[in-house]
PDB file of C-alpha atoms in Angstrom:
ATOM      1  CA  UNK A 218     151.066 122.602 141.654  1.00  0.00           C
ATOM      2  CA  UNK A 219     148.519 123.552 138.979  1.00  0.00           C
ATOM      3  CA  UNK A 220     149.188 126.389 136.753  1.00  0.00           C
ATOM      4  CA  UNK A 221     146.386 127.780 134.447  1.00  0.00           C
ATOM      5  CA  UNK A 222     147.749 129.542 131.163  1.00  0.00           C
ATOM      6  CA  UNK A 223     145.810 131.405 128.360  1.00  0.00           C
ATOM      7  CA  UNK A 224     148.231 129.887 125.749  1.00  0.00           C
ATOM      8  CA  UNK A 225     147.100 127.392 122.915  1.00  0.00           C
ATOM      9  CA  UNK A 226     148.507 124.377 122.381  1.00  0.00           C
ATOM     10  CA  UNK A 227     149.076 124.672 118.839  1.00  0.00           C
ATOM     11  CA  UNK A 228     151.145 127.546 117.275  1.00  0.00           C
ATOM     12  CA  UNK A 229     150.298 127.510 114.016  1.00  0.00           C
ATOM     13  CA  UNK A 230     150.106 130.639 111.946  1.00  0.00           C
ATOM     14  CA  UNK A 231     148.258 130.639 108.582  1.00  0.00           C
ATOM     15  CA  UNK A 232     150.528 131.127 105.314  1.00  0.00           C
ATOM     16  CA  UNK A 233     149.569 133.688 102.778  1.00  0.00           C
ATOM     17  CA  UNK A 234     148.224 131.281 100.696  1.00  0.00           C
ATOM     18  CA  UNK A 235     146.085 129.877 103.560  1.00  0.00           C
ATOM     19  CA  UNK A 236     144.995 133.251 104.171  1.00  0.00           C
ATOM     20  CA  UNK A 237     143.742 134.230 100.571  1.00  0.00           C
ATOM     21  CA  UNK A 238     141.962 130.669 100.547  1.00  0.00           C
ATOM     22  CA  UNK A 239     140.245 131.886 103.619  1.00  0.00           C
ATOM     23  CA  UNK A 240     139.575 135.020 102.122  1.00  0.00           C
ATOM     24  CA  UNK A 241     138.440 133.648  98.845  1.00  0.00           C
ATOM     25  CA  UNK A 242     135.892 130.941 100.836  1.00  0.00           C
ATOM     26  CA  UNK A 243     134.422 133.873 102.463  1.00  0.00           C
ATOM     27  CA  UNK A 244     133.834 136.039  99.121  1.00  0.00           C
ATOM     28  CA  UNK A 245     132.391 132.773  97.576  1.00  0.00           C
ATOM     29  CA  UNK A 246     130.179 132.280 100.248  1.00  0.00           C
ATOM     30  CA  UNK A 247     129.252 135.802 100.153  1.00  0.00           C
ATOM     31  CA  UNK A 248     128.118 135.368  96.527  1.00  0.00           C
ATOM     32  CA  UNK A 249     126.103 132.021  97.120  1.00  0.00           C
ATOM     33  CA  UNK A 250     124.543 133.643 100.156  1.00  0.00           C
ATOM     34  CA  UNK A 251     123.282 136.682  97.445  1.00  0.00           C
ATOM     35  CA  UNK A 252     122.046 134.415  94.957  1.00  0.00           C
ATOM     36  CA  UNK A 253     120.016 132.104  97.379  1.00  0.00           C
ATOM     37  CA  UNK A 254     118.256 135.155  98.234  1.00  0.00           C
ATOM     38  CA  UNK A 255     117.917 136.225  94.794  1.00  0.00           C
ATOM     39  CA  UNK A 256     116.539 132.761  93.933  1.00  0.00           C
ATOM     40  CA  UNK A 257     113.932 133.095  96.841  1.00  0.00           C
ATOM     41  CA  UNK A 258     112.876 136.459  95.863  1.00  0.00           C
ATOM     42  CA  UNK A 259     112.601 135.323  92.213  1.00  0.00           C
ATOM     43  CA  UNK A 260     110.208 132.653  93.345  1.00  0.00           C
ATOM     44  CA  UNK A 261     107.608 134.646  95.481  1.00  0.00           C
ATOM     45  CA  UNK A 262     107.614 136.715  92.503  1.00  0.00           C
ATOM     46  CA  UNK A 263     106.932 133.999  90.047  1.00  0.00           C
ATOM     47  CA  UNK A 264     103.983 132.753  92.538  1.00  0.00           C
ATOM     48  CA  UNK A 265     102.592 135.963  92.397  1.00  0.00           C
ATOM     49  CA  UNK A 266     102.648 136.387  88.621  1.00  0.00           C
ATOM     50  CA  UNK A 267     100.854 132.890  88.314  1.00  0.00           C
ATOM     51  CA  UNK A 268      98.254 133.864  91.252  1.00  0.00           C
ATOM     52  CA  UNK A 269      97.333 136.959  88.811  1.00  0.00           C
ATOM     53  CA  UNK A 270      98.173 135.228  85.194  1.00  0.00           C
ATOM     54  CA  UNK A 271     100.731 138.022  84.245  1.00  0.00           C
ATOM     55  CA  UNK A 272     102.765 141.058  85.483  1.00  0.00           C
ATOM     56  CA  UNK A 273     100.084 143.292  83.561  1.00  0.00           C
ATOM     57  CA  UNK A 274      97.163 142.072  85.589  1.00  0.00           C
ATOM     58  CA  UNK A 275      98.700 142.695  88.544  1.00  0.00           C
ATOM     59  CA  UNK A 276      97.440 145.736  90.682  1.00  0.00           C
ATOM     60  CA  UNK A 277      99.616 148.630  90.861  1.00  0.00           C
ATOM     61  CA  UNK A 278      99.913 148.141  94.751  1.00  0.00           C
ATOM     62  CA  UNK A 279     101.727 144.717  94.217  1.00  0.00           C
ATOM     63  CA  UNK A 280     103.693 145.882  91.303  1.00  0.00           C
ATOM     64  CA  UNK A 281     105.124 148.665  93.722  1.00  0.00           C
ATOM     65  CA  UNK A 282     105.709 146.007  96.666  1.00  0.00           C
ATOM     66  CA  UNK A 283     107.396 143.907  94.151  1.00  0.00           C
ATOM     67  CA  UNK A 284     109.732 146.876  93.197  1.00  0.00           C
ATOM     68  CA  UNK A 285     110.181 147.592  96.956  1.00  0.00           C
ATOM     69  CA  UNK A 286     111.329 144.063  97.583  1.00  0.00           C
ATOM     70  CA  UNK A 287     113.832 143.851  94.730  1.00  0.00           C
ATOM     71  CA  UNK A 288     114.858 147.455  95.468  1.00  0.00           C
ATOM     72  CA  UNK A 289     115.570 146.090  99.381  1.00  0.00           C
ATOM     73  CA  UNK A 290     117.339 142.966  97.855  1.00  0.00           C
ATOM     74  CA  UNK A 291     119.731 145.217  95.729  1.00  0.00           C
ATOM     75  CA  UNK A 292     120.682 147.301  98.813  1.00  0.00           C
ATOM     76  CA  UNK A 293     121.267 144.491 101.152  1.00  0.00           C
ATOM     77  CA  UNK A 294     122.998 142.205  98.862  1.00  0.00           C
ATOM     78  CA  UNK A 295     124.668 144.082  96.078  1.00  0.00           C
ATOM     79  CA  UNK A 296     128.345 145.199  95.809  1.00  0.00           C
ATOM     80  CA  UNK A 297     128.832 147.703  98.611  1.00  0.00           C
ATOM     81  CA  UNK A 298     125.330 146.565 100.227  1.00  0.00           C
ATOM     82  CA  UNK A 299     124.621 145.948 104.163  1.00  0.00           C
ATOM     83  CA  UNK A 300     125.456 142.263 104.051  1.00  0.00           C
ATOM     84  CA  UNK A 301     129.004 142.886 102.411  1.00  0.00           C
ATOM     85  CA  UNK A 302     129.717 145.352 105.065  1.00  0.00           C
ATOM     86  CA  UNK A 303     128.702 143.224 107.975  1.00  0.00           C
ATOM     87  CA  UNK A 304     130.463 140.027 106.817  1.00  0.00           C
ATOM     88  CA  UNK A 305     134.010 142.231 105.795  1.00  0.00           C
ATOM     89  CA  UNK A 306     133.557 145.231 106.952  1.00  0.00           C
ATOM     90  CA  UNK A 307     134.924 147.005 104.022  1.00  0.00           C
ATOM     91  CA  UNK A 308     133.622 148.340 100.389  1.00  0.00           C
ATOM     92  CA  UNK A 309     135.130 146.254  97.579  1.00  0.00           C
ATOM     93  CA  UNK A 310     135.581 148.514  94.246  1.00  0.00           C
ATOM     94  CA  UNK A 311     133.073 147.725  91.776  1.00  0.00           C
ATOM     95  CA  UNK A 312     134.351 145.986  89.034  1.00  0.00           C
ATOM     96  CA  UNK A 313     132.246 148.018  86.370  1.00  0.00           C
ATOM     97  CA  UNK A 314     134.399 151.012  86.811  1.00  0.00           C
ATOM     98  CA  UNK A 315     137.152 151.328  84.160  1.00  0.00           C
ATOM     99  CA  UNK A 316     140.520 152.587  85.910  1.00  0.00           C
ATOM    100  CA  UNK A 317     143.650 153.807  84.535  1.00  0.00           C
ATOM    101  CA  UNK A 318     146.729 151.993  85.337  1.00  0.00           C
ATOM    102  CA  UNK A 319     147.798 153.653  88.128  1.00  0.00           C
ATOM    103  CA  UNK A 320     144.106 153.660  89.813  1.00  0.00           C
ATOM    104  CA  UNK A 321     143.996 149.972  88.651  1.00  0.00           C
ATOM    105  CA  UNK A 322     147.644 149.543  90.644  1.00  0.00           C
ATOM    106  CA  UNK A 323     145.808 151.353  93.624  1.00  0.00           C
ATOM    107  CA  UNK A 324     143.022 149.731  93.574  1.00  0.00           C
ATOM    108  CA  UNK A 325     144.879 146.436  93.521  1.00  0.00           C
ATOM    109  CA  UNK A 326     147.015 147.666  96.510  1.00  0.00           C
ATOM    110  CA  UNK A 327     143.739 148.764  98.390  1.00  0.00           C
ATOM    111  CA  UNK A 328     142.138 145.129  97.907  1.00  0.00           C
ATOM    112  CA  UNK A 329     145.502 143.632  99.313  1.00  0.00           C
ATOM    113  CA  UNK A 330     144.958 146.078 102.584  1.00  0.00           C
ATOM    114  CA  UNK A 331     141.285 145.039 102.703  1.00  0.00           C
ATOM    115  CA  UNK A 332     142.202 141.597 102.390  1.00  0.00           C
ATOM    116  CA  UNK A 333     144.880 141.615 105.250  1.00  0.00           C
ATOM    117  CA  UNK A 334     142.363 143.583 107.326  1.00  0.00           C
ATOM    118  CA  UNK A 335     139.820 140.601 106.901  1.00  0.00           C
ATOM    119  CA  UNK A 336     142.483 138.300 107.790  1.00  0.00           C
ATOM    120  CA  UNK A 337     143.610 140.027 110.638  1.00  0.00           C
ATOM    121  CA  UNK A 338     140.034 139.957 112.073  1.00  0.00           C
ATOM    122  CA  UNK A 339     139.744 136.300 111.701  1.00  0.00           C
ATOM    123  CA  UNK A 340     142.921 135.800 113.497  1.00  0.00           C
ATOM    124  CA  UNK A 341     141.710 138.287 116.076  1.00  0.00           C
ATOM    125  CA  UNK A 342     138.597 135.944 116.532  1.00  0.00           C
ATOM    126  CA  UNK A 343     140.698 132.792 116.547  1.00  0.00           C
ATOM    127  CA  UNK A 344     142.889 134.018 119.335  1.00  0.00           C
ATOM    128  CA  UNK A 345     139.940 135.073 121.481  1.00  0.00           C
ATOM    129  CA  UNK A 346     138.545 131.694 121.272  1.00  0.00           C
ATOM    130  CA  UNK A 347     142.037 129.990 122.271  1.00  0.00           C
ATOM    131  CA  UNK A 348     141.599 127.702 125.015  1.00  0.00           C
ATOM    132  CA  UNK A 349     142.789 127.431 128.552  1.00  0.00           C
ATOM    133  CA  UNK A 350     145.166 124.929 129.676  1.00  0.00           C
ATOM    134  CA  UNK A 351     145.894 123.447 132.716  1.00  0.00           C
ATOM    135  CA  UNK A 352     150.016 122.712 133.109  1.00  0.00           C
ATOM    136  CA  UNK A 353     151.080 120.321 136.064  1.00  0.00           C
ATOM    137  CA  UNK A 354     154.314 120.466 137.834  1.00  0.00           C
ATOM    138  CA  UNK A 355     155.670 117.148 139.273  1.00  0.00           C
TER     139      UNK A 355
END
């Protein structure tokens, strides 16, 4: 008799250190992608400057396009930007803000909560991708 189950073959659960590493790796990947997008934008800008000789010689319309490109990049890749919201689903506090001690403690608690939410999201995705196993009875 064959019986299908949705149980996974391994019951590995990540430790807190593993979860912190996964979150840190995702955060580093986000910043690497943002930097790569910035370099791509800078290369396009440098080509335009080379074509016209200097920024001052560029037509105003092209200068506006360059400004719009940088503004779009900032909206997408900056802290609390579209890409961060898409990947993490949370808004990380900006480091430039000076916080009081109680606010810093609350900020750390919020970050821990955001990290836990992110890791729970990853675990939920793993559970959804579980394999179906077939058990045989002899």
